[in-house]
PDB file of C-alpha atoms in Angstrom:
ATOM      1  CA  MET S  52     -43.121 -27.670 -21.526  1.00 39.00           C
ATOM      2  CA  GLN S  53     -39.640 -26.623 -20.559  1.00 44.00           C
ATOM      3  CA  ARG S  54     -38.621 -23.092 -21.387  1.00 42.00           C
ATOM      4  CA  PHE S  55     -35.277 -22.658 -23.160  1.00 41.00           C
ATOM      5  CA  ARG S  56     -33.076 -20.260 -21.267  1.00 58.00           C
ATOM      6  CA  PHE S  57     -29.834 -18.698 -22.456  1.00 60.00           C
ATOM      7  CA  PRO S  58     -27.043 -19.190 -19.862  1.00 72.00           C
ATOM      8  CA  VAL S  59     -26.908 -15.953 -17.830  1.00 70.00           C
ATOM      9  CA  GLY S  60     -23.130 -15.995 -17.713  1.00 69.00           C
ATOM     10  CA  ARG S  61     -22.981 -15.771 -21.499  1.00 79.00           C
ATOM     11  CA  LEU S  62     -25.253 -12.750 -21.823  1.00 81.00           C
ATOM     12  CA  PRO S  63     -23.664  -9.605 -23.305  1.00 82.00           C
ATOM     13  CA  ASP S  64     -22.530  -6.888 -20.910  1.00 82.00           C
ATOM     14  CA  GLU S  65     -25.341  -4.559 -22.035  1.00 85.00           C
ATOM     15  CA  ALA S  66     -27.987  -7.190 -21.215  1.00 83.00           C
ATOM     16  CA  LEU S  67     -26.555  -7.661 -17.739  1.00 83.00           C
ATOM     17  CA  LEU S  68     -26.507  -3.902 -17.206  1.00 84.00           C
ATOM     18  CA  SER S  69     -30.166  -3.749 -18.259  1.00 83.00           C
ATOM     19  CA  GLY S  70     -30.922  -6.504 -15.777  1.00 81.00           C
ATOM     20  CA  LEU S  71     -29.122  -4.520 -13.085  1.00 81.00           C
ATOM     21  CA  ALA S  72     -31.263  -1.482 -13.945  1.00 81.00           C
ATOM     22  CA  THR S  73     -34.522  -3.462 -13.740  1.00 84.00           C
ATOM     23  CA  GLY S  74     -33.565  -5.049 -10.424  1.00 82.00           C
ATOM     24  CA  ASP S  75     -33.248  -8.630 -11.671  1.00 83.00           C
ATOM     25  CA  ALA S  76     -31.297 -10.247  -8.824  1.00 85.00           C
ATOM     26  CA  GLU S  77     -29.735 -13.009 -10.932  1.00 86.00           C
ATOM     27  CA  LEU S  78     -28.585 -10.635 -13.682  1.00 84.00           C
ATOM     28  CA  ALA S  79     -27.331  -8.106 -11.126  1.00 86.00           C
ATOM     29  CA  ALA S  80     -25.286 -10.790  -9.340  1.00 87.00           C
ATOM     30  CA  THR S  81     -23.848 -11.971 -12.652  1.00 87.00           C
ATOM     31  CA  PHE S  82     -23.009  -8.366 -13.581  1.00 87.00           C
ATOM     32  CA  VAL S  83     -21.129  -7.846 -10.305  1.00 88.00           C
ATOM     33  CA  ARG S  84     -19.278 -11.187 -10.620  1.00 89.00           C
ATOM     34  CA  ARG S  85     -18.245 -10.351 -14.174  1.00 89.00           C
ATOM     35  CA  PHE S  86     -16.796  -6.933 -13.336  1.00 89.00           C
ATOM     36  CA  GLN S  87     -15.780  -7.149  -9.666  1.00 90.00           C
ATOM     37  CA  HIS S  88     -12.119  -7.952 -10.342  1.00 90.00           C
ATOM     38  CA  THR S  89     -11.801  -5.211 -12.951  1.00 90.00           C
ATOM     39  CA  VAL S  90     -13.440  -2.587 -10.731  1.00 91.00           C
ATOM     40  CA  PHE S  91     -11.408  -3.617  -7.678  1.00 91.00           C
ATOM     41  CA  GLY S  92      -8.239  -3.576  -9.810  1.00 89.00           C
ATOM     42  CA  VAL S  93      -8.859   0.021 -10.852  1.00 87.00           C
ATOM     43  CA  ALA S  94      -9.588   1.087  -7.270  1.00 89.00           C
ATOM     44  CA  ILE S  95      -6.550  -0.658  -5.777  1.00 88.00           C
ATOM     45  CA  ALA S  96      -4.295   0.772  -8.490  1.00 85.00           C
ATOM     46  CA  VAL S  97      -5.363   4.300  -7.566  1.00 83.00           C
ATOM     47  CA  LEU S  98      -5.619   3.919  -3.780  1.00 84.00           C
ATOM     48  CA  GLY S  99      -3.190   1.160  -2.834  1.00 84.00           C
ATOM     49  CA  ASP S 100      -5.431   0.302   0.141  1.00 85.00           C
ATOM     50  CA  PRO S 101      -7.539  -2.891  -0.104  1.00 88.00           C
ATOM     51  CA  GLN S 102     -10.200  -1.701   2.363  1.00 90.00           C
ATOM     52  CA  LEU S 103     -10.679   1.612   0.559  1.00 90.00           C
ATOM     53  CA  ALA S 104     -10.648  -0.211  -2.784  1.00 90.00           C
ATOM     54  CA  GLU S 105     -13.460  -2.484  -1.571  1.00 93.00           C
ATOM     55  CA  ASP S 106     -15.483   0.556  -0.501  1.00 93.00           C
ATOM     56  CA  VAL S 107     -14.926   2.227  -3.870  1.00 93.00           C
ATOM     57  CA  SER S 108     -15.893  -0.994  -5.657  1.00 93.00           C
ATOM     58  CA  GLN S 109     -19.172  -1.136  -3.771  1.00 93.00           C
ATOM     59  CA  GLN S 110     -19.863   2.534  -4.518  1.00 94.00           C
ATOM     60  CA  THR S 111     -19.081   1.879  -8.194  1.00 93.00           C
ATOM     61  CA  PHE S 112     -21.720  -0.852  -8.452  1.00 91.00           C
ATOM     62  CA  GLU S 113     -24.238   1.274  -6.557  1.00 91.00           C
ATOM     63  CA  ARG S 114     -23.651   4.151  -8.948  1.00 91.00           C
ATOM     64  CA  ALA S 115     -23.890   1.810 -11.947  1.00 90.00           C
ATOM     65  CA  TRP S 116     -27.235   0.546 -10.627  1.00 89.00           C
ATOM     66  CA  ARG S 117     -28.546   4.100 -10.119  1.00 88.00           C
ATOM     67  CA  HIS S 118     -27.367   5.321 -13.534  1.00 87.00           C
ATOM     68  CA  ALA S 119     -27.755   2.193 -15.666  1.00 85.00           C
ATOM     69  CA  GLN S 120     -30.630   3.807 -17.603  1.00 84.00           C
ATOM     70  CA  ILE S 121     -28.385   6.569 -18.921  1.00 85.00           C
ATOM     71  CA  TYR S 122     -25.621   4.273 -20.192  1.00 82.00           C
ATOM     72  CA  ASP S 123     -25.002   4.988 -23.888  1.00 82.00           C
ATOM     73  CA  SER S 124     -23.195   2.242 -25.821  1.00 81.00           C
ATOM     74  CA  ARG S 125     -22.178   4.780 -28.491  1.00 83.00           C
ATOM     75  CA  ARG S 126     -19.838   6.426 -25.963  1.00 81.00           C
ATOM     76  CA  GLY S 127     -17.999   3.253 -24.993  1.00 82.00           C
ATOM     77  CA  SER S 128     -18.330  -0.290 -23.719  1.00 87.00           C
ATOM     78  CA  VAL S 129     -19.858  -1.214 -20.378  1.00 88.00           C
ATOM     79  CA  THR S 130     -16.344  -2.036 -19.158  1.00 88.00           C
ATOM     80  CA  THR S 131     -15.069   1.419 -20.130  1.00 87.00           C
ATOM     81  CA  TRP S 132     -18.077   3.112 -18.517  1.00 88.00           C
ATOM     82  CA  LEU S 133     -17.737   1.090 -15.292  1.00 91.00           C
ATOM     83  CA  THR S 134     -13.977   1.536 -14.977  1.00 89.00           C
ATOM     84  CA  ALA S 135     -14.381   5.285 -15.513  1.00 88.00           C
ATOM     85  CA  ILE S 136     -16.857   5.375 -12.616  1.00 91.00           C
ATOM     86  CA  ALA S 137     -14.460   3.365 -10.420  1.00 91.00           C
ATOM     87  CA  HIS S 138     -11.497   5.541 -11.381  1.00 90.00           C
ATOM     88  CA  ASN S 139     -13.336   8.798 -10.675  1.00 89.00           C
ATOM     89  CA  LEU S 140     -14.599   7.563  -7.304  1.00 91.00           C
ATOM     90  CA  ALA S 141     -11.127   6.324  -6.341  1.00 89.00           C
ATOM     91  CA  ILE S 142      -9.572   9.676  -7.295  1.00 86.00           C
ATOM     92  CA  ASP S 143     -12.169  11.467  -5.146  1.00 86.00           C
ATOM     93  CA  VAL S 144     -11.317   9.231  -2.171  1.00 87.00           C
ATOM     94  CA  ALA S 145      -7.580   9.724  -2.714  1.00 83.00           C
ATOM     95  CA  ARG S 146      -7.982  13.500  -2.832  1.00 79.00           C
ATOM     96  CA  ALA S 147     -10.071  13.507   0.328  1.00 78.00           C
ATOM     97  CA  ARG S 148      -7.430  11.480   2.196  1.00 74.00           C
ATOM     98  CA  ARG S 149      -4.380  13.329   0.927  1.00 61.00           C
ATOM     99  CA  PRO S 150      -2.564  15.083   3.743  1.00 58.00           C
ATOM    100  CA  VAL S 151      -1.446  18.658   3.418  1.00 54.00           C
ATOM    101  CA  PRO S 152       1.792  18.548   1.404  1.00 56.00           C
ATOM    102  CA  VAL S 153       4.936  19.023   3.445  1.00 53.00           C
ATOM    103  CA  ALA S 154       8.303  19.733   1.901  1.00 61.00           C
ATOM    104  CA  PRO S 155      10.857  17.103   2.977  1.00 63.00           C
ATOM    105  CA  GLU S 156      13.201  19.826   4.219  1.00 64.00           C
ATOM    106  CA  ASP S 157      10.436  21.044   6.565  1.00 61.00           C
ATOM    107  CA  LEU S 158      10.259  17.593   8.119  1.00 61.00           C
ATOM    108  CA  ASP S 159      13.789  17.936   9.447  1.00 63.00           C
ATOM    109  CA  THR S 160      12.854  21.240  11.095  1.00 60.00           C
ATOM    110  CA  LEU S 161       9.746  19.695  12.601  1.00 55.00           C
ATOM    111  CA  LEU S 162      11.735  16.720  13.866  1.00 59.00           C
ATOM    112  CA  ASP S 163      14.261  19.110  15.423  1.00 56.00           C
ATOM    113  CA  VAL S 164      11.457  21.032  17.164  1.00 51.00           C
ATOM    114  CA  VAL S 165       9.978  17.795  18.502  1.00 51.00           C
ATOM    115  CA  THR S 166      13.316  16.474  19.765  1.00 52.00           C
ATOM    116  CA  ASP S 167      15.209  19.638  20.850  1.00 53.00           C
ATOM    117  CA  ALA S 168      15.618  20.191  24.545  1.00 50.00           C
ATOM    118  CA  ALA S 169      13.188  22.797  25.783  1.00 50.00           C
ATOM    119  CA  THR S 170      13.591  25.348  28.563  1.00 51.00           C
ATOM    120  CA  PRO S 171      13.111  24.064  32.129  1.00 54.00           C
ATOM    121  CA  GLU S 172       9.753  25.859  32.312  1.00 52.00           C
ATOM    122  CA  GLN S 173       8.545  24.215  29.111  1.00 46.00           C
ATOM    123  CA  LEU S 174       9.722  20.799  30.277  1.00 45.00           C
ATOM    124  CA  ALA S 175       7.952  21.275  33.597  1.00 51.00           C
ATOM    125  CA  LEU S 176       4.736  22.115  31.777  1.00 46.00           C
ATOM    126  CA  ALA S 177       5.100  19.305  29.307  1.00 47.00           C
ATOM    127  CA  GLY S 178       5.694  16.760  32.020  1.00 52.00           C
ATOM    128  CA  GLU S 179       7.905  13.764  32.338  1.00 57.00           C
ATOM    129  CA  ALA S 180       6.145  11.734  29.647  1.00 54.00           C
ATOM    130  CA  SER S 181       6.693  14.410  27.046  1.00 58.00           C
ATOM    131  CA  ALA S 182      10.381  14.674  27.891  1.00 60.00           C
ATOM    132  CA  ALA S 183      10.763  10.905  27.742  1.00 68.00           C
ATOM    133  CA  LEU S 184       9.041  10.766  24.372  1.00 72.00           C
ATOM    134  CA  ARG S 185      11.144  13.617  23.003  1.00 71.00           C
ATOM    135  CA  SER S 186      14.287  11.898  24.206  1.00 77.00           C
ATOM    136  CA  ALA S 187      13.252   8.561  22.703  1.00 80.00           C
ATOM    137  CA  VAL S 188      12.437  10.122  19.331  1.00 81.00           C
ATOM    138  CA  ALA S 189      15.745  11.999  19.363  1.00 82.00           C
ATOM    139  CA  ARG S 190      17.632   8.716  19.752  1.00 86.00           C
ATOM    140  CA  LEU S 191      15.997   7.213  16.650  1.00 88.00           C
ATOM    141  CA  PRO S 192      17.972   7.092  13.403  1.00 90.00           C
ATOM    142  CA  ARG S 193      17.053  10.180  11.358  1.00 88.00           C
ATOM    143  CA  GLU S 194      15.226   8.260   8.608  1.00 90.00           C
ATOM    144  CA  GLN S 195      13.109   6.390  11.186  1.00 90.00           C
ATOM    145  CA  GLY S 196      12.311   9.649  12.987  1.00 85.00           C
ATOM    146  CA  ARG S 197      11.196  11.248   9.730  1.00 84.00           C
ATOM    147  CA  ALA S 198       8.971   8.277   8.858  1.00 86.00           C
ATOM    148  CA  LEU S 199       7.480   8.313  12.356  1.00 84.00           C
ATOM    149  CA  VAL S 200       6.712  12.050  12.175  1.00 77.00           C
ATOM    150  CA  MET S 201       5.142  11.709   8.725  1.00 77.00           C
ATOM    151  CA  ALA S 202       2.956   8.810   9.857  1.00 79.00           C
ATOM    152  CA  GLY S 203       2.164   9.939  13.381  1.00 74.00           C
ATOM    153  CA  ILE S 204       1.812  13.696  13.018  1.00 66.00           C
ATOM    154  CA  TYR S 205       0.780  14.078   9.393  1.00 66.00           C
ATOM    155  CA  GLY S 206      -1.190  10.835   9.153  1.00 72.00           C
ATOM    156  CA  MET S 207       0.558   9.830   5.936  1.00 76.00           C
ATOM    157  CA  THR S 208       0.248   6.269   4.673  1.00 83.00           C
ATOM    158  CA  GLY S 209       3.240   4.054   4.023  1.00 86.00           C
ATOM    159  CA  GLN S 210       2.847   4.651   0.285  1.00 87.00           C
ATOM    160  CA  GLN S 211       2.757   8.418   0.735  1.00 84.00           C
ATOM    161  CA  ILE S 212       5.891   8.280   2.879  1.00 86.00           C
ATOM    162  CA  ALA S 213       7.588   6.095   0.275  1.00 88.00           C
ATOM    163  CA  ASP S 214       6.696   8.633  -2.413  1.00 82.00           C
ATOM    164  CA  VAL S 215       7.962  11.628  -0.405  1.00 80.00           C
ATOM    165  CA  GLU S 216      11.174   9.896   0.663  1.00 84.00           C
ATOM    166  CA  GLN S 217      11.617   8.247  -2.757  1.00 86.00           C
ATOM    167  CA  ILE S 218      12.065   4.794  -1.216  1.00 91.00           C
ATOM    168  CA  PRO S 219      10.288   1.465  -1.712  1.00 92.00           C
ATOM    169  CA  LEU S 220       7.006   0.975   0.164  1.00 91.00           C
ATOM    170  CA  GLY S 221       8.481  -1.907   2.165  1.00 91.00           C
ATOM    171  CA  THR S 222      11.322   0.311   3.355  1.00 92.00           C
ATOM    172  CA  ALA S 223       8.892   3.018   4.482  1.00 91.00           C
ATOM    173  CA  LYS S 224       6.825   0.476   6.421  1.00 91.00           C
ATOM    174  CA  THR S 225       9.957  -1.030   7.967  1.00 92.00           C
ATOM    175  CA  ARG S 226      11.134   2.407   9.124  1.00 91.00           C
ATOM    176  CA  ILE S 227       7.785   3.159  10.768  1.00 90.00           C
ATOM    177  CA  ARG S 228       7.587  -0.281  12.370  1.00 90.00           C
ATOM    178  CA  ALA S 229      11.191  -0.108  13.622  1.00 91.00           C
ATOM    179  CA  ALA S 230      10.670   3.393  15.054  1.00 89.00           C
ATOM    180  CA  MET S 231       7.475   2.338  16.820  1.00 87.00           C
ATOM    181  CA  GLY S 232       9.166  -0.776  18.190  1.00 86.00           C
ATOM    182  CA  LYS S 233      12.099   1.236  19.532  1.00 86.00           C
ATOM    183  CA  LEU S 234       9.790   3.810  21.108  1.00 81.00           C
ATOM    184  CA  ARG S 235       7.661   1.094  22.658  1.00 80.00           C
ATOM    185  CA  SER S 236      10.636  -0.707  24.169  1.00 80.00           C
ATOM    186  CA  THR S 237      12.187   2.547  25.383  1.00 77.00           C
ATOM    187  CA  LEU S 238       9.036   3.998  26.904  1.00 71.00           C
ATOM    188  CA  VAL S 239       7.359   0.836  28.229  1.00 67.00           C
ATOM    189  CA  SER S 240      10.256  -1.326  29.406  1.00 57.00           C
ATOM    190  CA  PRO S 241      11.642  -0.289  32.783  1.00 50.00           C
ATOM    191  CA  LYS S 242      15.365   0.307  32.809  1.00 50.00           C
ATOM    192  CA  ARG S 243      17.464  -2.234  34.676  1.00 45.00           C
ATOM    193  CA  GLY S 244      18.477  -0.981  38.058  1.00 44.00           C
ATOM    194  CA  ASP S 245      15.279   1.092  38.448  1.00 46.00           C
ATOM    195  CA  HIS S 246      13.789  -1.370  40.920  1.00 45.00           C
ATOM    196  CA  GLY S 247      14.014   0.928  43.894  1.00 43.00           C
TER     197      GLY S 247
END
C-alpha cells in the first residue's frame, strides 16, 4: 500500500522548523531553500559584502537549528524570528569590522604627514623606496590620495569610504583603483632614459 505524503514544499514554516530541530534532512533542506534568499537579503543589506553575507547566512541557519526548540509562534512568525537572527548576526559582524572612526579633516593631516618631505636623516633611514612611495602618493589628486589612505592605512571598505566622503560607492572604488594604478605604474615602470 502506498503511503500518502504531503508535498514537503507546501508544509507550513513551523513544520519545517520542527523538522530542522529533529534533524530531518529533507525538511531541513526545504527550510533552508525556503528562507535562504530572505536571510541572505538581510545580511547583504546590513553588510554590503556578499562573502560576509554568505557567512552570516550560514551562521543564521546554524543558530536556527540549535535554537529551534525555543521558537515561540506567539512572539512572531518563523520569518520574523529568522530575519531577526540574521540581522543581529550581521550587525555583530559589521561592528567587529568597523574601523576606528577618523574625522575627514584628520585625513588631510595624515595625508600631509605621509607625503611631506622629511629631513635628510629621516629620508636616509626610510630608504629610497619610502621616498619614492611618498613622492608618488603626493602626486596623486587629493581625492584619490584620501581614498588610498582610508583603504590602505585604515582598512576601510569602499562603502565605508563612500559614506565618509559622501560619494557614490562606484566613485569611491574608482578613486582607490585609479590611485593604485597610478602608484603601480609610477613605482614599477622604469622611467625612460634610466637604461644606464
